Tab-separated table of C-alpha atoms in Angstrom:
chain	number	residue	atom	x	y	z
G	1	UNK	CA	68.087	-42.231	-46.815
G	2	UNK	CA	66.402	-39.133	-48.249
G	3	UNK	CA	67.927	-35.893	-47.009
G	4	UNK	CA	65.778	-33.590	-44.914
G	5	UNK	CA	66.437	-30.697	-47.303
G	6	UNK	CA	65.049	-32.702	-50.240
G	7	UNK	CA	61.867	-33.432	-48.311
G	8	UNK	CA	61.490	-29.747	-47.458
G	9	UNK	CA	62.042	-28.798	-51.113
G	10	UNK	CA	59.308	-31.207	-52.225
G	11	UNK	CA	56.863	-29.717	-49.711
G	12	UNK	CA	57.710	-26.199	-50.886
G	13	UNK	CA	57.749	-26.970	-54.615
G	14	UNK	CA	54.382	-28.727	-54.967
G	15	UNK	CA	51.083	-27.051	-54.098
G	16	UNK	CA	48.928	-29.163	-51.784
G	17	UNK	CA	45.787	-27.248	-52.780
G	18	UNK	CA	46.402	-27.932	-56.467
G	19	UNK	CA	47.015	-31.605	-55.717
G	20	UNK	CA	43.867	-32.126	-53.656
G	21	UNK	CA	41.786	-30.071	-56.130
G	22	UNK	CA	42.814	-32.503	-58.879
G	23	UNK	CA	41.323	-35.342	-56.864
G	24	UNK	CA	38.437	-33.892	-54.858
G	25	UNK	CA	35.889	-31.132	-55.312
G	26	UNK	CA	37.315	-28.249	-53.299
G	27	UNK	CA	35.231	-25.180	-52.424
G	28	UNK	CA	36.475	-21.802	-51.298
G	29	UNK	CA	34.944	-20.263	-48.178
G	30	UNK	CA	36.339	-16.780	-47.587
G	31	UNK	CA	40.091	-17.259	-47.532
G	32	UNK	CA	39.754	-20.933	-46.649
G	33	UNK	CA	39.354	-24.073	-48.758
G	34	UNK	CA	37.219	-27.039	-47.763
G	35	UNK	CA	36.244	-30.417	-49.190
G	36	UNK	CA	34.690	-33.622	-47.930
G	37	UNK	CA	37.257	-35.732	-46.148
G	38	UNK	CA	38.504	-38.664	-48.288
G	39	UNK	CA	39.417	-40.619	-45.141
G	40	UNK	CA	35.990	-40.909	-43.513
G	41	UNK	CA	32.350	-40.629	-44.526
G	42	UNK	CA	30.713	-37.249	-43.975
G	43	UNK	CA	27.909	-35.140	-45.397
G	44	UNK	CA	29.348	-31.710	-44.600
G	45	UNK	CA	32.806	-30.738	-45.814
G	46	UNK	CA	35.146	-30.571	-42.818
G	47	UNK	CA	38.483	-31.181	-44.550
G	48	UNK	CA	40.414	-27.898	-44.402
G	49	UNK	CA	43.309	-27.095	-46.763
G	50	UNK	CA	45.678	-24.244	-45.973
G	51	UNK	CA	47.369	-22.705	-49.013
G	52	UNK	CA	49.602	-20.621	-46.754
G	53	UNK	CA	50.972	-23.385	-44.531
G	54	UNK	CA	50.647	-26.097	-47.215
G	55	UNK	CA	48.940	-28.418	-44.751
G	56	UNK	CA	45.549	-30.067	-44.318
G	57	UNK	CA	43.383	-30.789	-41.303
G	58	UNK	CA	40.084	-32.647	-40.929
G	59	UNK	CA	37.796	-31.383	-38.179
G	60	UNK	CA	35.933	-34.697	-38.317
G	61	UNK	CA	38.550	-37.447	-38.060
G	62	UNK	CA	41.447	-35.134	-37.035
G	63	UNK	CA	43.820	-36.355	-39.707
G	64	UNK	CA	46.442	-33.748	-40.536
G	65	UNK	CA	49.703	-33.344	-42.404
G	66	UNK	CA	51.539	-32.054	-45.448
G	67	UNK	CA	51.479	-33.086	-49.095
G	68	UNK	CA	53.586	-36.204	-48.424
G	69	UNK	CA	51.323	-37.316	-45.583
G	70	UNK	CA	48.294	-36.857	-47.833
G	71	UNK	CA	49.721	-39.022	-50.622
G	72	UNK	CA	50.730	-41.733	-48.129
G	73	UNK	CA	47.253	-41.758	-46.571
G	74	UNK	CA	45.273	-41.427	-49.792
G	75	UNK	CA	47.304	-43.888	-51.856
G	76	UNK	CA	48.013	-46.206	-48.907
G	77	UNK	CA	51.667	-46.191	-49.897
G	78	UNK	CA	54.996	-45.926	-48.106
G	79	UNK	CA	56.872	-42.710	-47.415
G	80	UNK	CA	59.386	-43.412	-50.184
G	81	UNK	CA	56.628	-44.233	-52.667
G	82	UNK	CA	54.883	-40.947	-51.842
G	83	UNK	CA	58.131	-39.043	-52.438
G	84	UNK	CA	58.548	-40.844	-55.764
G	85	UNK	CA	55.002	-40.060	-56.911
G	86	UNK	CA	55.334	-36.378	-56.049
G	87	UNK	CA	58.916	-35.831	-57.268
G	88	UNK	CA	58.213	-37.423	-60.657
G	89	UNK	CA	55.204	-35.131	-61.058
G	90	UNK	CA	52.874	-38.091	-61.528
G	91	UNK	CA	50.175	-36.581	-59.370
G	92	UNK	CA	47.531	-35.118	-61.664
G	93	UNK	CA	47.711	-37.534	-64.575
G	94	UNK	CA	48.097	-40.467	-62.219
G	95	UNK	CA	44.768	-39.879	-60.519
G	96	UNK	CA	42.920	-39.102	-63.735
G	97	UNK	CA	44.436	-41.923	-65.738
G	98	UNK	CA	42.204	-44.865	-66.604
G	99	UNK	CA	44.270	-47.996	-66.160
G	100	UNK	CA	41.838	-49.908	-68.393
G	101	UNK	CA	43.297	-48.025	-71.360
G	102	UNK	CA	46.734	-49.578	-70.786
G	103	UNK	CA	47.772	-52.207	-73.421
G	104	UNK	CA	48.963	-54.614	-70.725
G	105	UNK	CA	45.602	-54.361	-68.977
G	106	UNK	CA	43.867	-55.242	-72.251
G	107	UNK	CA	46.063	-58.334	-72.594
G	108	UNK	CA	45.091	-59.669	-69.162
G	109	UNK	CA	41.505	-58.747	-69.861
G	110	UNK	CA	41.741	-60.815	-73.052
G	111	UNK	CA	43.180	-63.836	-71.206
G	112	UNK	CA	40.448	-63.447	-68.605
G	113	UNK	CA	37.801	-63.449	-71.323
G	114	UNK	CA	39.180	-66.688	-72.765
G	115	UNK	CA	38.876	-68.350	-69.348
G	116	UNK	CA	35.301	-67.184	-68.848
G	117	UNK	CA	34.226	-68.440	-72.270
G	118	UNK	CA	36.195	-71.682	-72.289
G	119	UNK	CA	34.429	-75.026	-72.454
G	120	UNK	CA	37.620	-77.053	-71.999
G	121	UNK	CA	36.711	-79.796	-69.559
G	122	UNK	CA	39.812	-79.830	-67.315
G	123	UNK	CA	39.723	-76.074	-66.752
G	124	UNK	CA	35.983	-75.866	-66.045
G	125	UNK	CA	36.325	-78.838	-63.698
G	126	UNK	CA	39.148	-77.096	-61.816
G	127	UNK	CA	37.127	-73.854	-61.475
G	128	UNK	CA	34.097	-75.809	-60.287
G	129	UNK	CA	36.090	-77.760	-57.699
G	130	UNK	CA	37.568	-74.512	-56.397
G	131	UNK	CA	34.046	-73.047	-56.226
G	132	UNK	CA	35.161	-69.801	-57.893
G	133	UNK	CA	32.327	-67.681	-59.230
G	134	UNK	CA	32.486	-65.542	-62.372
G	135	UNK	CA	32.639	-62.319	-60.350
G	136	UNK	CA	35.854	-63.465	-58.631
G	137	UNK	CA	37.357	-64.660	-61.919
G	138	UNK	CA	36.672	-61.258	-63.473
G	139	UNK	CA	37.738	-59.201	-60.442
G	140	UNK	CA	41.147	-60.872	-60.187
G	141	UNK	CA	41.519	-61.249	-63.986
G	142	UNK	CA	42.209	-64.974	-63.799
G	143	UNK	CA	42.993	-66.327	-67.246
G	144	UNK	CA	44.587	-68.987	-69.426
G	145	UNK	CA	47.440	-68.691	-71.884
G	146	UNK	CA	46.709	-68.175	-75.582
G	147	UNK	CA	49.108	-68.512	-78.512
G	148	UNK	CA	47.577	-65.329	-79.945
G	149	UNK	CA	49.860	-63.378	-77.578
G	150	UNK	CA	52.800	-64.261	-79.811
G	151	UNK	CA	51.210	-62.135	-82.548
G	152	UNK	CA	51.519	-58.900	-80.529
G	153	UNK	CA	53.590	-56.435	-82.578
G	154	UNK	CA	54.407	-53.882	-79.868
G	155	UNK	CA	58.027	-54.639	-78.945
G	156	UNK	CA	57.850	-52.984	-75.512
G	157	UNK	CA	54.807	-55.064	-74.592
G	158	UNK	CA	56.603	-58.221	-75.720
G	159	UNK	CA	59.632	-57.333	-73.604
G	160	UNK	CA	57.356	-56.773	-70.604
G	161	UNK	CA	55.593	-60.118	-71.166
G	162	UNK	CA	58.971	-61.844	-71.358
G	163	UNK	CA	60.058	-60.137	-68.124
G	164	UNK	CA	57.059	-61.523	-66.232
G	165	UNK	CA	57.484	-64.964	-67.808
G	166	UNK	CA	54.557	-65.281	-70.228
G	167	UNK	CA	56.926	-65.146	-73.222
G	168	UNK	CA	60.340	-66.791	-73.406
G	169	UNK	CA	63.049	-64.138	-72.912
G	170	UNK	CA	65.202	-65.437	-75.768
G	171	UNK	CA	62.655	-66.377	-78.429
G	172	UNK	CA	59.733	-64.109	-77.368
G	173	UNK	CA	57.526	-67.158	-77.994
G	174	UNK	CA	54.938	-68.458	-75.543
G	175	UNK	CA	56.537	-69.881	-72.388
G	176	UNK	CA	55.305	-73.473	-72.254
G	177	UNK	CA	55.773	-73.755	-68.466
G	178	UNK	CA	52.454	-71.904	-68.109
G	179	UNK	CA	50.580	-74.320	-70.337
G	180	UNK	CA	47.726	-76.130	-68.526
G	181	UNK	CA	47.921	-73.587	-65.739
G	182	UNK	CA	45.495	-71.012	-64.438
G	183	UNK	CA	47.137	-67.593	-64.854
G	184	UNK	CA	46.860	-65.362	-61.766
G	185	UNK	CA	47.964	-61.770	-62.515
G	186	UNK	CA	49.811	-59.945	-59.728
G	187	UNK	CA	49.427	-56.187	-59.318
G	188	UNK	CA	51.183	-53.593	-57.202
G	189	UNK	CA	49.503	-50.926	-55.076
G	190	UNK	CA	49.028	-48.675	-58.101
G	191	UNK	CA	47.169	-51.386	-59.994
G	192	UNK	CA	50.033	-52.009	-62.423
G	193	UNK	CA	50.676	-55.599	-63.499
G	194	UNK	CA	54.115	-56.705	-62.318
G	195	UNK	CA	54.004	-60.500	-62.516
G	196	UNK	CA	51.934	-63.662	-62.648
G	197	UNK	CA	51.408	-66.870	-60.774
G	198	UNK	CA	50.544	-70.102	-62.575
G	199	UNK	CA	48.538	-72.842	-60.827
G	200	UNK	CA	48.412	-76.233	-62.516
G	201	UNK	CA	44.889	-77.446	-63.232
G	202	UNK	CA	46.041	-81.044	-62.524
G	203	UNK	CA	46.550	-81.729	-58.815
G	204	UNK	CA	49.097	-84.495	-59.430
G	205	UNK	CA	51.290	-82.231	-61.584
G	206	UNK	CA	54.355	-80.669	-59.893
G	207	UNK	CA	55.168	-77.974	-59.075
G	208	UNK	CA	51.665	-76.783	-58.280
G	209	UNK	CA	52.645	-73.128	-58.548
G	210	UNK	CA	55.083	-71.228	-60.741
G	211	UNK	CA	55.696	-67.503	-60.322
G	212	UNK	CA	57.290	-64.876	-62.536
G	213	UNK	CA	61.087	-64.763	-62.340
G	214	UNK	CA	62.703	-62.208	-60.042
G	215	UNK	CA	63.210	-58.855	-61.736
G	216	UNK	CA	63.459	-55.134	-61.072
G	217	UNK	CA	59.654	-54.965	-60.838
G	218	UNK	CA	58.944	-58.313	-59.193
G	219	UNK	CA	60.445	-59.630	-55.948
G	220	UNK	CA	58.495	-62.257	-54.016
G	221	UNK	CA	59.891	-61.309	-50.628
G	222	UNK	CA	58.648	-57.735	-50.998
G	223	UNK	CA	55.255	-58.198	-52.671
G	224	UNK	CA	51.793	-59.117	-51.449
G	225	UNK	CA	49.145	-60.608	-53.689
G	226	UNK	CA	45.876	-58.696	-53.352
G	227	UNK	CA	47.420	-55.383	-52.245
G	228	UNK	CA	45.685	-53.390	-54.988
G	229	UNK	CA	42.277	-54.853	-54.204
G	230	UNK	CA	42.707	-54.543	-50.428
G	231	UNK	CA	44.486	-51.217	-49.933
G	232	UNK	CA	41.425	-48.948	-49.761
G	233	UNK	CA	39.381	-51.075	-47.405
G	234	UNK	CA	41.113	-50.750	-44.043
G	235	UNK	CA	44.353	-50.144	-42.160
G	236	UNK	CA	44.286	-53.680	-40.770
G	237	UNK	CA	45.137	-56.736	-42.832
G	238	UNK	CA	44.788	-60.511	-42.686
G	239	UNK	CA	47.959	-62.169	-43.990
G	240	UNK	CA	47.463	-65.552	-45.665
G	241	UNK	CA	49.657	-67.925	-47.639
G	242	UNK	CA	48.019	-68.425	-51.017
G	243	UNK	CA	46.347	-66.779	-53.991
G	244	UNK	CA	43.092	-68.663	-53.553
G	245	UNK	CA	42.880	-67.692	-49.892
G	246	UNK	CA	42.706	-64.057	-51.006
G	247	UNK	CA	40.275	-64.705	-53.854
G	248	UNK	CA	37.909	-66.850	-51.786
G	249	UNK	CA	37.848	-64.456	-48.812
G	250	UNK	CA	36.984	-61.624	-51.216
G	251	UNK	CA	34.253	-63.829	-52.625
G	252	UNK	CA	32.783	-64.038	-49.113
G	253	UNK	CA	33.074	-60.273	-48.588
G	254	UNK	CA	36.324	-60.180	-46.580
G	255	UNK	CA	38.537	-57.797	-48.511
G	256	UNK	CA	41.324	-56.744	-46.149
G	257	UNK	CA	43.454	-59.760	-46.997
G	258	UNK	CA	46.941	-60.147	-48.487
G	259	UNK	CA	48.957	-63.216	-49.466
G	260	UNK	CA	52.677	-63.912	-49.495
G	261	UNK	CA	53.809	-65.368	-52.806
G	262	UNK	CA	54.875	-68.916	-52.101
G	263	UNK	CA	57.713	-67.811	-49.838
G	264	UNK	CA	58.229	-67.164	-46.154
G	265	UNK	CA	57.008	-63.941	-44.595
G	266	UNK	CA	60.048	-61.663	-44.674
G	267	UNK	CA	61.336	-58.596	-42.892
G	268	UNK	CA	60.741	-56.697	-46.148
G	269	UNK	CA	57.066	-57.677	-45.937
G	270	UNK	CA	56.951	-56.402	-42.370
G	271	UNK	CA	58.595	-53.086	-43.268
G	272	UNK	CA	56.156	-52.684	-46.145
G	273	UNK	CA	53.169	-53.175	-43.827
G	274	UNK	CA	54.675	-50.900	-41.178
G	275	UNK	CA	54.482	-47.916	-43.512
G	276	UNK	CA	50.679	-47.890	-43.775
G	277	UNK	CA	49.168	-50.568	-41.556
G	278	UNK	CA	48.368	-50.614	-37.816
G	279	UNK	CA	46.889	-54.077	-37.280
G	280	UNK	CA	47.984	-57.474	-38.612
G	281	UNK	CA	46.334	-60.865	-38.235
G	282	UNK	CA	48.347	-63.814	-39.557
G	283	UNK	CA	46.182	-66.666	-40.799
G	284	UNK	CA	48.474	-69.344	-42.203
G	285	UNK	CA	47.523	-72.899	-43.173
G	286	UNK	CA	46.803	-75.538	-40.544
G	287	UNK	CA	49.362	-78.035	-41.870
G	288	UNK	CA	52.862	-78.545	-40.488
G	289	UNK	CA	54.441	-76.065	-42.919
G	290	UNK	CA	51.862	-73.417	-42.025
G	291	UNK	CA	52.471	-73.865	-38.300
G	292	UNK	CA	56.229	-73.580	-38.770
G	293	UNK	CA	55.716	-70.433	-40.849
G	294	UNK	CA	53.579	-68.944	-38.056
G	295	UNK	CA	56.278	-69.668	-35.466
G	296	UNK	CA	59.037	-68.144	-37.581
G	297	UNK	CA	56.885	-65.098	-38.323
G	298	UNK	CA	56.032	-64.592	-34.649
G	299	UNK	CA	59.691	-64.429	-33.638
G	300	UNK	CA	60.395	-62.076	-36.534
G	301	UNK	CA	57.602	-59.727	-35.457
G	302	UNK	CA	58.546	-59.577	-31.773
G	303	UNK	CA	61.146	-56.763	-32.073
G	304	UNK	CA	58.457	-54.685	-33.829
G	305	UNK	CA	55.837	-55.246	-31.139
G	306	UNK	CA	55.346	-51.531	-30.490
G	307	UNK	CA	55.369	-50.582	-34.183
G	308	UNK	CA	51.817	-51.906	-34.608
G	309	UNK	CA	48.652	-51.563	-32.555
G	310	UNK	CA	47.867	-55.273	-32.901
G	311	UNK	CA	49.756	-58.346	-34.121
G	312	UNK	CA	47.716	-61.527	-33.766
G	313	UNK	CA	47.761	-65.127	-34.995
G	314	UNK	CA	44.925	-67.429	-36.003
G	315	UNK	CA	45.348	-71.116	-35.188
G	316	UNK	CA	43.821	-72.748	-38.232
G	317	UNK	CA	42.309	-76.237	-37.684
G	318	UNK	CA	44.462	-79.142	-38.793
G	319	UNK	CA	44.809	-79.492	-42.587
G	320	UNK	CA	42.577	-76.493	-43.333
G	321	UNK	CA	43.567	-73.293	-45.081
G	322	UNK	CA	41.466	-70.085	-45.163
G	323	UNK	CA	40.097	-71.017	-48.602
G	324	UNK	CA	38.906	-74.503	-47.639
G	325	UNK	CA	37.707	-73.417	-44.187
G	326	UNK	CA	35.461	-70.574	-45.350
G	327	UNK	CA	34.196	-72.628	-48.302
G	328	UNK	CA	33.131	-75.481	-46.034
G	329	UNK	CA	32.055	-73.520	-42.926
G	330	UNK	CA	30.974	-70.114	-44.213
G	331	UNK	CA	31.842	-66.506	-43.415
G	332	UNK	CA	30.431	-66.368	-39.862
G	333	UNK	CA	32.549	-69.276	-38.612
G	334	UNK	CA	35.638	-67.826	-40.267
G	335	UNK	CA	35.025	-64.469	-38.549
G	336	UNK	CA	34.634	-66.371	-35.284
G	337	UNK	CA	38.031	-67.924	-35.958
G	338	UNK	CA	39.464	-64.428	-36.404
G	339	UNK	CA	37.859	-63.314	-33.140
G	340	UNK	CA	39.706	-66.134	-31.382
G	341	UNK	CA	43.063	-65.042	-32.805
G	342	UNK	CA	45.870	-64.844	-30.257
G	343	UNK	CA	48.069	-61.848	-29.474
G	344	UNK	CA	51.706	-62.140	-30.522
G	345	UNK	CA	53.235	-62.712	-27.080
G	346	UNK	CA	50.527	-65.166	-26.007
G	347	UNK	CA	51.064	-67.048	-29.258
G	348	UNK	CA	54.809	-67.304	-28.626
G	349	UNK	CA	54.247	-68.610	-25.095
G	350	UNK	CA	51.685	-71.071	-26.443
G	351	UNK	CA	53.944	-72.516	-29.134
G	352	UNK	CA	56.819	-72.715	-26.645
G	353	UNK	CA	54.538	-74.849	-24.491
G	354	UNK	CA	55.639	-73.147	-21.265
G	355	UNK	CA	54.236	-75.311	-18.486
G	356	UNK	CA	57.162	-76.096	-16.232
G	357	UNK	CA	60.130	-74.038	-15.138
G	358	UNK	CA	63.441	-75.747	-15.854
G	359	UNK	CA	66.818	-74.959	-17.383
G	360	UNK	CA	65.430	-75.431	-20.883
G	361	UNK	CA	62.710	-72.919	-20.061
G	362	UNK	CA	65.332	-70.260	-19.259
G	363	UNK	CA	67.209	-71.146	-22.414
G	364	UNK	CA	64.074	-70.634	-24.525
G	365	UNK	CA	63.173	-67.315	-22.915
G	366	UNK	CA	66.655	-65.930	-23.460
G	367	UNK	CA	66.572	-67.262	-27.018
G	368	UNK	CA	63.434	-65.227	-27.664
G	369	UNK	CA	64.961	-62.038	-26.343
G	370	UNK	CA	68.476	-62.269	-27.750
G	371	UNK	CA	67.458	-60.649	-31.055
G	372	UNK	CA	65.346	-57.953	-29.421
G	373	UNK	CA	67.394	-54.760	-29.172
G	374	UNK	CA	64.566	-52.494	-28.028
G	375	UNK	CA	64.711	-52.502	-24.223
G	376	UNK	CA	61.100	-51.341	-23.964
G	377	UNK	CA	59.974	-54.413	-25.893
G	378	UNK	CA	62.337	-56.659	-23.943
G	379	UNK	CA	61.133	-55.419	-20.550
G	380	UNK	CA	57.513	-55.608	-21.654
G	381	UNK	CA	57.913	-59.241	-22.713
G	382	UNK	CA	59.612	-60.117	-19.421
G	383	UNK	CA	56.945	-58.425	-17.314
G	384	UNK	CA	54.170	-59.924	-19.412
G	385	UNK	CA	55.696	-63.362	-18.974
G	386	UNK	CA	55.923	-62.757	-15.229
G	387	UNK	CA	52.191	-62.115	-15.077
G	388	UNK	CA	51.558	-65.014	-17.441
G	389	UNK	CA	53.178	-67.471	-15.060
G	390	UNK	CA	52.505	-65.610	-11.795
G	391	UNK	CA	56.202	-65.562	-11.033
G	392	UNK	CA	58.647	-62.687	-10.702
G	393	UNK	CA	60.822	-63.771	-13.601
G	394	UNK	CA	61.831	-60.204	-14.273
G	395	UNK	CA	63.874	-60.306	-11.067
G	396	UNK	CA	66.209	-62.927	-12.545
G	397	UNK	CA	66.188	-62.503	-16.329
G	398	UNK	CA	67.872	-59.329	-17.589
G	399	UNK	CA	67.748	-57.915	-14.062
G	400	UNK	CA	71.084	-56.163	-13.700
G	401	UNK	CA	69.543	-53.152	-11.995
G	402	UNK	CA	66.704	-54.813	-10.079
G	403	UNK	CA	68.448	-56.217	-7.009
G	404	UNK	CA	72.004	-56.232	-5.735
G	405	UNK	CA	74.050	-59.421	-5.803
G	406	UNK	CA	73.729	-59.597	-2.006
G	407	UNK	CA	69.938	-59.604	-2.172
G	408	UNK	CA	70.038	-62.242	-4.895
G	409	UNK	CA	72.279	-64.401	-2.725
G	410	UNK	CA	69.798	-63.974	0.140
G	411	UNK	CA	66.951	-65.203	-2.012
G	412	UNK	CA	68.806	-68.395	-2.936
G	413	UNK	CA	69.743	-69.006	0.695
G	414	UNK	CA	66.191	-68.494	1.920
G	415	UNK	CA	64.895	-71.370	-0.155
G	416	UNK	CA	67.922	-73.684	-0.160
G	417	UNK	CA	69.635	-73.236	3.183
G	418	UNK	CA	72.266	-75.944	2.509
G	419	UNK	CA	73.907	-73.448	0.125
G	420	UNK	CA	75.396	-71.835	3.237
G	421	UNK	CA	78.147	-74.493	3.032
G	422	UNK	CA	79.162	-73.201	-0.392
G	423	UNK	CA	80.182	-69.826	1.053
G	424	UNK	CA	83.850	-69.058	1.753
G	425	UNK	CA	83.526	-66.292	4.390
G	426	UNK	CA	87.290	-65.706	4.504
G	427	UNK	CA	87.294	-64.604	0.868
G	428	UNK	CA	84.262	-62.413	1.399
G	429	UNK	CA	85.698	-60.625	4.464
G	430	UNK	CA	88.988	-60.036	2.678
G	431	UNK	CA	87.141	-57.792	0.227
G	432	UNK	CA	86.966	-54.370	1.884
G	433	UNK	CA	84.646	-52.942	-0.780
G	434	UNK	CA	81.662	-55.074	0.156
G	435	UNK	CA	81.091	-53.021	3.300
G	436	UNK	CA	80.312	-49.971	1.189
G	437	UNK	CA	77.110	-51.685	0.001
G	438	UNK	CA	74.227	-51.424	2.462
G	439	UNK	CA	72.852	-54.841	1.434
G	440	UNK	CA	75.919	-56.728	2.711
G	441	UNK	CA	74.584	-56.382	6.259
G	442	UNK	CA	71.315	-58.063	5.246
G	443	UNK	CA	73.255	-60.885	3.590
G	444	UNK	CA	75.515	-61.448	6.621
G	445	UNK	CA	72.588	-61.294	9.047
G	446	UNK	CA	70.807	-63.970	7.049
G	447	UNK	CA	73.946	-66.146	6.927
G	448	UNK	CA	74.281	-65.864	10.708
G	449	UNK	CA	70.645	-66.904	11.236
G	450	UNK	CA	70.930	-69.889	8.922
G	451	UNK	CA	74.257	-71.106	10.356
G	452	UNK	CA	72.801	-71.080	13.845
G	453	UNK	CA	69.504	-72.618	12.863
G	454	UNK	CA	69.360	-74.767	9.740
G	455	UNK	CA	65.765	-75.630	10.620
G	456	UNK	CA	64.814	-71.981	10.483
G	457	UNK	CA	61.254	-71.708	9.192
G	458	UNK	CA	60.669	-69.268	6.382
G	459	UNK	CA	57.552	-67.921	8.087
G	460	UNK	CA	59.753	-66.914	11.049
G	461	UNK	CA	62.269	-65.380	8.702
G	462	UNK	CA	59.525	-63.240	7.258
G	463	UNK	CA	59.102	-61.464	10.569
G	464	UNK	CA	62.818	-60.713	10.901
G	465	UNK	CA	64.210	-59.850	7.482
G	466	UNK	CA	61.445	-59.832	4.898
G	467	UNK	CA	61.121	-56.051	4.790
G	468	UNK	CA	64.844	-55.603	4.409
G	469	UNK	CA	65.114	-58.158	1.610
G	470	UNK	CA	62.332	-56.270	-0.156
G	471	UNK	CA	58.990	-57.820	-0.805
G	472	UNK	CA	59.227	-57.421	-4.559
G	473	UNK	CA	61.991	-60.036	-4.733
G	474	UNK	CA	60.320	-62.731	-2.669
G	475	UNK	CA	58.424	-64.126	-5.651
G	476	UNK	CA	61.733	-65.462	-6.939
G	477	UNK	CA	61.604	-68.010	-4.132
G	478	UNK	CA	58.777	-69.738	-5.960
G	479	UNK	CA	60.824	-69.712	-9.118
G	480	UNK	CA	63.986	-71.046	-7.474
G	481	UNK	CA	61.992	-73.907	-6.027
G	482	UNK	CA	61.279	-75.079	-9.579
G	483	UNK	CA	64.863	-74.766	-10.827
G	484	UNK	CA	66.962	-77.928	-11.261
G	485	UNK	CA	69.496	-78.431	-8.451
G	486	UNK	CA	72.546	-78.202	-10.701
G	487	UNK	CA	71.329	-74.951	-12.222
G	488	UNK	CA	70.461	-73.523	-8.808
G	489	UNK	CA	73.906	-74.280	-7.385
G	490	UNK	CA	75.695	-72.897	-10.425
G	491	UNK	CA	73.672	-69.690	-10.225
G	492	UNK	CA	74.465	-69.302	-6.533
G	493	UNK	CA	78.200	-69.971	-7.020
G	494	UNK	CA	78.232	-67.393	-9.810
G	495	UNK	CA	76.736	-64.836	-7.425
G	496	UNK	CA	79.308	-65.690	-4.728
G	497	UNK	CA	82.160	-65.041	-7.157
G	498	UNK	CA	80.691	-61.626	-7.863
G	499	UNK	CA	80.476	-60.927	-4.122
G	500	UNK	CA	84.082	-61.984	-3.600
G	501	UNK	CA	85.273	-59.723	-6.418
G	502	UNK	CA	82.844	-56.899	-5.663
G	503	UNK	CA	84.166	-53.350	-6.009
G	504	UNK	CA	82.720	-49.856	-6.050
G	505	UNK	CA	82.794	-49.663	-9.865
């Protein structure tokens, strides 16, 4: 963790006015400095920069902050990345640098050019079947391997190409595993090439995809494909599974899309998104693997429910993926699919197939919540589920402070009066502490009524004790009625043991 003093030193050391002036056209007005806001469209400059306080404020969109906040917002990067950019003094030259002048960029541009000009039948057939246009091929620098790369003399470039897998690490010769594969370059948020994916052009050839090996610059569980192309478009993202999902959605004008790299969505992915994103829509494939990935991702996201404004899931039609769906049905129908996406909690309830209340139901609900440490999230899920099923589940699940054990015992007795025979009154009356709890009188009154009238009608009971038992707990009666007998009896016996051993602590 970065120390607070280091953060303060960075803010003091680097001039926010100098930074913003290197990026935007800043004009002085009296003792103030203004420019057009880079975060929203405007005709009149309303973005104010204070040299004295080293802060900025936009009178239009109300964004405000210090130099670190500006870098995070402008570069769409994480807090740590912003610190790194500033502390390494990469600010001015980084913004003015033309990435197209980089040798590595020229290499991928060269491979891209070979693909565009190729007349090789298998490759052109693959591109045609995928319905990829030349604009998409150029934009994402798709390419094919060429033996001319072995002739590169720059040793550092060769080492880099071996690190990402194009050249063999030992011989620095062309890596043959990428032969007959479409090369898909992978870039980070800064636009730097950090790896590649290779898709076989023959559908019966396995494995279909090969990625760069894990390294200090490439880790599949932390990287999104398409982050460089998507980062400036929005603060909400569609998360898909594959490279071609990203490319095809861009081709149809949907640019706020990222793909995981042939691996499960990870907590690292979630933390990465959390730093600069407010809304997530997961749109995984409609096959069995895609559905399982959606389920796993939903449970992973639940503890972070309040960290995002929206977390939703698209239910893709069977055996479709975003690429094939939008290709066959068009942009409008895909957007309609997004509009029908389901909120995180609703999606979890849907996949759990909650229709009946039984012991397995309680097991599943507790399973959901056992990894949720945030009590706000936990209580929200419970209350939401209560409304979802029109039952007062929150009075039973995680309800230590909702109702006393005496009231809970009353609720069980109200619905299942035969439970009166399970009570050992001698043990209860031997416990002097129970009489310090005001609810014991309600419990004993109810026991007396039931013992003297086992045919007591609940509607009559309403008139006598309902106000004392508290109306908010009565909904549990509906729930208890659905519980299996063995579970109901065990729950009631557990409550009786607590009554018998009740003390003031």
